[in-house]
Short mmCIF file of C-alpha atoms (C1' of nucleotides) in Angstrom, two decimals:
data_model
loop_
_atom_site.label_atom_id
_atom_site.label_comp_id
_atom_site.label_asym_id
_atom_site.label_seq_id
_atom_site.Cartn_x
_atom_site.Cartn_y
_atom_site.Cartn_z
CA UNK A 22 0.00 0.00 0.00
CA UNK A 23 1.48 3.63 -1.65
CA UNK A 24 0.86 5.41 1.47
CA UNK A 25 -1.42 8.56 0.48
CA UNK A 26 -1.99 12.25 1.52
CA UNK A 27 -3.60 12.10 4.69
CA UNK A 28 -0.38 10.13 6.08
CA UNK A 29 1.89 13.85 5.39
CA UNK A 30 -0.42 15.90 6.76
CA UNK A 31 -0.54 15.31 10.15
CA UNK A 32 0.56 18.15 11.75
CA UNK A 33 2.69 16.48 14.84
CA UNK A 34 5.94 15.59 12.52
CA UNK A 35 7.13 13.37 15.63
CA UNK A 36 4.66 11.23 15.29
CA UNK A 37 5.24 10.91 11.26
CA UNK A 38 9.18 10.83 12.21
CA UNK A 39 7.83 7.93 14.56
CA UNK A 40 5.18 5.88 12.17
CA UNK A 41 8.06 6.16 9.20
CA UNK A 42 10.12 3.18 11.21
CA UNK A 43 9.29 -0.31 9.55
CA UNK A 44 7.69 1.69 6.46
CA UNK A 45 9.41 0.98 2.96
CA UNK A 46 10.94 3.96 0.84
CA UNK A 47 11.32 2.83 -2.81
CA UNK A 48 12.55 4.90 -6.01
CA UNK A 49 11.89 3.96 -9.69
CA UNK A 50 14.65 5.38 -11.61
CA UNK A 51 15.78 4.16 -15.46
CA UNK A 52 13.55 1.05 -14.53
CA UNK A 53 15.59 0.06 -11.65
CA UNK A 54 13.30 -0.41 -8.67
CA UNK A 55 15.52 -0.17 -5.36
CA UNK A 56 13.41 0.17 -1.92
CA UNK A 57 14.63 -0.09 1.90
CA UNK A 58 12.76 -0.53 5.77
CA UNK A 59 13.03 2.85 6.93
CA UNK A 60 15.06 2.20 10.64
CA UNK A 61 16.61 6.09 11.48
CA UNK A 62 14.30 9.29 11.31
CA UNK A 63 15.00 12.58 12.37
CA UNK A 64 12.12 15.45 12.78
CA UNK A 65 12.52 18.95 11.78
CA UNK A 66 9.68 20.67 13.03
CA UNK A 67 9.74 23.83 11.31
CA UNK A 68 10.14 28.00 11.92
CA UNK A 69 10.65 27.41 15.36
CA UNK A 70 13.08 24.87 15.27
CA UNK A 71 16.88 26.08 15.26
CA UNK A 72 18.30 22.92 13.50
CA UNK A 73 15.87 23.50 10.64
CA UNK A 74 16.90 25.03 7.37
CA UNK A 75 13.68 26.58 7.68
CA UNK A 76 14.02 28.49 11.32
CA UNK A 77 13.03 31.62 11.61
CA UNK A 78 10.82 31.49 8.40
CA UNK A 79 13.50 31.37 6.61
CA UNK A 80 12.80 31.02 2.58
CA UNK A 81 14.80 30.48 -0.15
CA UNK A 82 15.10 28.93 -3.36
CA UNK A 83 16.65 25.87 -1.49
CA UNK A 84 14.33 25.82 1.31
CA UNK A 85 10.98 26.50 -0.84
CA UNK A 86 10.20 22.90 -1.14
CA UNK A 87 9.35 22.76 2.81
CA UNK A 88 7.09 25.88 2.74
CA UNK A 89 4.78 23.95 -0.13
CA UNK A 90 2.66 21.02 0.21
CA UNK A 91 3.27 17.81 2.30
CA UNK A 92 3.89 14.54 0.37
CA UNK A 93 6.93 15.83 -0.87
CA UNK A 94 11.11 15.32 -1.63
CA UNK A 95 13.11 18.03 0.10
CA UNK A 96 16.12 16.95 -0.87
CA UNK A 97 19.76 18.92 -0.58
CA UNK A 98 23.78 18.99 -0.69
CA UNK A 99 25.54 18.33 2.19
CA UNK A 100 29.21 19.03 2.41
CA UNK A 101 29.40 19.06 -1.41
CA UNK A 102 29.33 15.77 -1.70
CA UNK A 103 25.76 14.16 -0.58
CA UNK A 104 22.62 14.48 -1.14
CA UNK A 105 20.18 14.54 2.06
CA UNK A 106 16.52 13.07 1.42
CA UNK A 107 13.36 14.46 3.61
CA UNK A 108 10.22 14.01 3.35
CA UNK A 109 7.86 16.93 3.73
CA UNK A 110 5.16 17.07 6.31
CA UNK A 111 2.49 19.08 7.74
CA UNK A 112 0.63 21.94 5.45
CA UNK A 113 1.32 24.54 3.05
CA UNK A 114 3.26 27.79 5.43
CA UNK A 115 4.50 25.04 8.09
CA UNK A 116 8.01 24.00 6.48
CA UNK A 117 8.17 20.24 8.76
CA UNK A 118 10.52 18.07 7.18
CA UNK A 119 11.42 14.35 8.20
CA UNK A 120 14.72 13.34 7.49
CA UNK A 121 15.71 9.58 6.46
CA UNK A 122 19.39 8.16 8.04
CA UNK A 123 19.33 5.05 7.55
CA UNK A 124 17.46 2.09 5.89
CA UNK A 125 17.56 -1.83 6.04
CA UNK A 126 18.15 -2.88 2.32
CA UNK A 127 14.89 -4.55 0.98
CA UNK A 128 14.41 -5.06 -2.92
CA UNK A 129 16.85 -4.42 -5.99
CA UNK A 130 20.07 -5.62 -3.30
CA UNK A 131 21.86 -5.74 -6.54
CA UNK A 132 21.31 -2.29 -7.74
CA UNK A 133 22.17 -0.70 -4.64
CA UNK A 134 25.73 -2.22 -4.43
CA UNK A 135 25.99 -1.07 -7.76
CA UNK A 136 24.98 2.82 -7.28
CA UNK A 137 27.44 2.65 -3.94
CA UNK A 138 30.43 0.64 -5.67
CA UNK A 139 30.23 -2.10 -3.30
CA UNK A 140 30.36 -5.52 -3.95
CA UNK A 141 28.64 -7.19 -0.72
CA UNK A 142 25.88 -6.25 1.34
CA UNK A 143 26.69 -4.82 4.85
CA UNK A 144 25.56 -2.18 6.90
CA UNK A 145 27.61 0.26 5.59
CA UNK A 146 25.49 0.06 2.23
CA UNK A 147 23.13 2.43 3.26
CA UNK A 148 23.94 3.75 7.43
CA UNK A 149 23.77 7.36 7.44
CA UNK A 150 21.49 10.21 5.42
CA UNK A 151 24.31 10.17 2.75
CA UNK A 152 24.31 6.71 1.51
CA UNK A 153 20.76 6.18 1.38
CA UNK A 154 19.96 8.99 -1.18
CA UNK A 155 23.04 7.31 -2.82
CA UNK A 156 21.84 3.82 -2.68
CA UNK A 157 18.44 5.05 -3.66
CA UNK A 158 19.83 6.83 -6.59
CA UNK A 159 18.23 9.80 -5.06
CA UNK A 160 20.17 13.13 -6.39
CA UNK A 161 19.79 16.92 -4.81
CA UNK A 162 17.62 17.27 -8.47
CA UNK A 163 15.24 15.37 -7.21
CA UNK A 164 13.88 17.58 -4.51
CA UNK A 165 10.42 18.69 -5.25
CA UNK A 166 9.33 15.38 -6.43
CA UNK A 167 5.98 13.80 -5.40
CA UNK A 168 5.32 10.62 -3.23
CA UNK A 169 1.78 10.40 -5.29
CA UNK A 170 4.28 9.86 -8.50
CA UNK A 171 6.23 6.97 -9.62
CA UNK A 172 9.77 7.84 -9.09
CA UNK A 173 9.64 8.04 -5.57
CA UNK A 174 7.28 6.74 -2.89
CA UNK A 175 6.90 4.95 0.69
CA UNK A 176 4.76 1.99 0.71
CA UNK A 177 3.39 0.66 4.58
CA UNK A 178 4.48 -3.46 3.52
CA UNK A 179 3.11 -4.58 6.95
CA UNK A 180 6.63 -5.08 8.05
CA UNK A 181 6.90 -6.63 11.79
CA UNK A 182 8.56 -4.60 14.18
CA UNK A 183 8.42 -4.20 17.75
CA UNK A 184 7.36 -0.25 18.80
CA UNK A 185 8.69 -0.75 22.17
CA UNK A 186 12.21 -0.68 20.51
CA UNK A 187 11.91 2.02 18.52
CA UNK A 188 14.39 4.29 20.70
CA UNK A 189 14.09 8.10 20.71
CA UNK A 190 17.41 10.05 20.95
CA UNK A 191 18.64 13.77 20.45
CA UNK A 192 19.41 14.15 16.30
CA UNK A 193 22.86 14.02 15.28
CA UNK A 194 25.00 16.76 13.66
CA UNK A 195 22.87 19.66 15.21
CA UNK A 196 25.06 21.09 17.63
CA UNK A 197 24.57 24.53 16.03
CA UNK A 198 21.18 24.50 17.20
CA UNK A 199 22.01 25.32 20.85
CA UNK A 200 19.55 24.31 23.33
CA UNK A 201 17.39 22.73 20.45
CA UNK A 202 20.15 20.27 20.15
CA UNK A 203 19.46 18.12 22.52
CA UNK A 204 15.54 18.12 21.47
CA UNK A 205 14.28 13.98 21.69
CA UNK A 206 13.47 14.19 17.54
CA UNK A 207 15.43 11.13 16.72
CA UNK A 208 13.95 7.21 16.14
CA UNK A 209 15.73 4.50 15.71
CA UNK A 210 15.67 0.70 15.40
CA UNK A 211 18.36 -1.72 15.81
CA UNK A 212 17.57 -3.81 12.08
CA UNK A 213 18.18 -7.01 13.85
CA UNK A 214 14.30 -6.12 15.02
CA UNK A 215 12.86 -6.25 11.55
CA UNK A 216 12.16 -9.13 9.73
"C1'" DC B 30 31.16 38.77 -7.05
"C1'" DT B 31 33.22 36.75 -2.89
"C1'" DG B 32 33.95 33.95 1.09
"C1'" DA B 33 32.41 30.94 4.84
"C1'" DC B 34 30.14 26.96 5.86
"C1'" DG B 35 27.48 22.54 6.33
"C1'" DA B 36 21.07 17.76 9.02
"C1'" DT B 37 28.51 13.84 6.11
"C1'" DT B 38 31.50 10.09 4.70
"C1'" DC B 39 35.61 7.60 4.34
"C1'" DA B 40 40.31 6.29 4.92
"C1'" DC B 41 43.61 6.25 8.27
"C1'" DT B 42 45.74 5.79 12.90
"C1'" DG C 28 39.33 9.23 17.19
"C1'" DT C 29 40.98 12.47 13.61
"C1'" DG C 30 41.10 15.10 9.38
"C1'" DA C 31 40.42 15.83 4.39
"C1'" DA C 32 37.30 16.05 0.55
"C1'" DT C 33 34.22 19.30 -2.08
"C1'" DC C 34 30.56 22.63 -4.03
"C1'" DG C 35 25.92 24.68 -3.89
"C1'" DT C 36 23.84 28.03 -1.04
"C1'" DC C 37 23.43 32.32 1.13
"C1'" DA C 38 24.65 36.70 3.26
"C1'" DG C 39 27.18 40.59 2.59
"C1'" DC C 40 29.60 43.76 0.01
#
DNA sequence: CTGACGATTCACT
DNA sequence: GTGAATCGTCAGC
């Protein structure tokens, strides 16, 4: 099930952050399907929220994406080198943003390896914001792109997981953010807990 | 136009 | 644990 609408516009973006564990992010690029368990989430709850690229009601042409409607890529360059995927939550004027670390390899194994110039599968394959959008084939040119579409989606595969150890921790690489730094926006599985 | 910087990763030690 | 890589974005001139 292509999860729809009403699942991005819930306006608590913890609780999206939350529900996103054990849900399955796929991309169909060039015919080459490639999807993963979502297992690390970070929230970014909007204007008011000093880690967000969006505090302070802060637009741009970069940060646009997350002041539009829900259901949608916000996707950017990190460092020069990676591309950071998000999905965008809430309502049009409330820039929420959830963004995906880390995923437990699912379909199109092969693909993946191929995209990250590995040759087996191990955890490094896709741990960390980076290496999923690579994996994914996800590229900062992507951001604006629907989850109603067929390039990009999240599908709820009824995959068994445990809530009670879903663990909730401060987000990582915000120290910027002063006292918002230490905010409990961050869920995470260990994968051995999925099926 | 210019310069500083980052929601990171990887190879090394 | 440490440090380099690397470039679009954004504020400021």
């Amino acid at each position: 099930m292509k999860l729809q609408l009403p699942f991005y516009q819930n306006e608590n973006t913890l609780e999206i952050a939350h529900n996103l564990i054990g849900k399955v992010i796929v991309t169909n690029f060039g015919n080459a399907k490639t999807s993963g368990i979502i297992i690390e989430t970070e929230a970014y709850t909007g204007i008011v929220d000093k880690a967000s690229h969006a505090y302070n009601n802060k637009r741009t042409a970069r940060t646009e994406v997350m002041f539009g409607n829900p259901g949608i890529a916000y996707v950017y360059l990190c460092y020069g080198i990676h591309s950071l995927f998000n999905v965008v939550t809430n309502k049009p004027g409330e820039p929420h943003a959830v963004l995906i670390r880390n995923i437990k390899p699912y379909k199109g194994i092969a693909q993946m390896l191929q995209r990250r110039g590995h040759n087996k599968l191990t955890n490094k394959l896709t741990t960390g914001p980076g290496t999923v959008s690579q994996a994914l084939g996800i590229h900062y040119s992507n951001s604006g792109e629907s989850f109603l579409g067929s390039k990009i989606w999240i599908e709820d595969c009824h995959i068994q997981l445990d809530k009670t150890k879903i663990k909730v921790t401060p987000r990582i690489g915000v120290s910027y953010a002063g006292d918002h730094a230490l905010l409990p926006y961050r869920f995470v599985i260990n994968s051995n807990n999925i099926n």
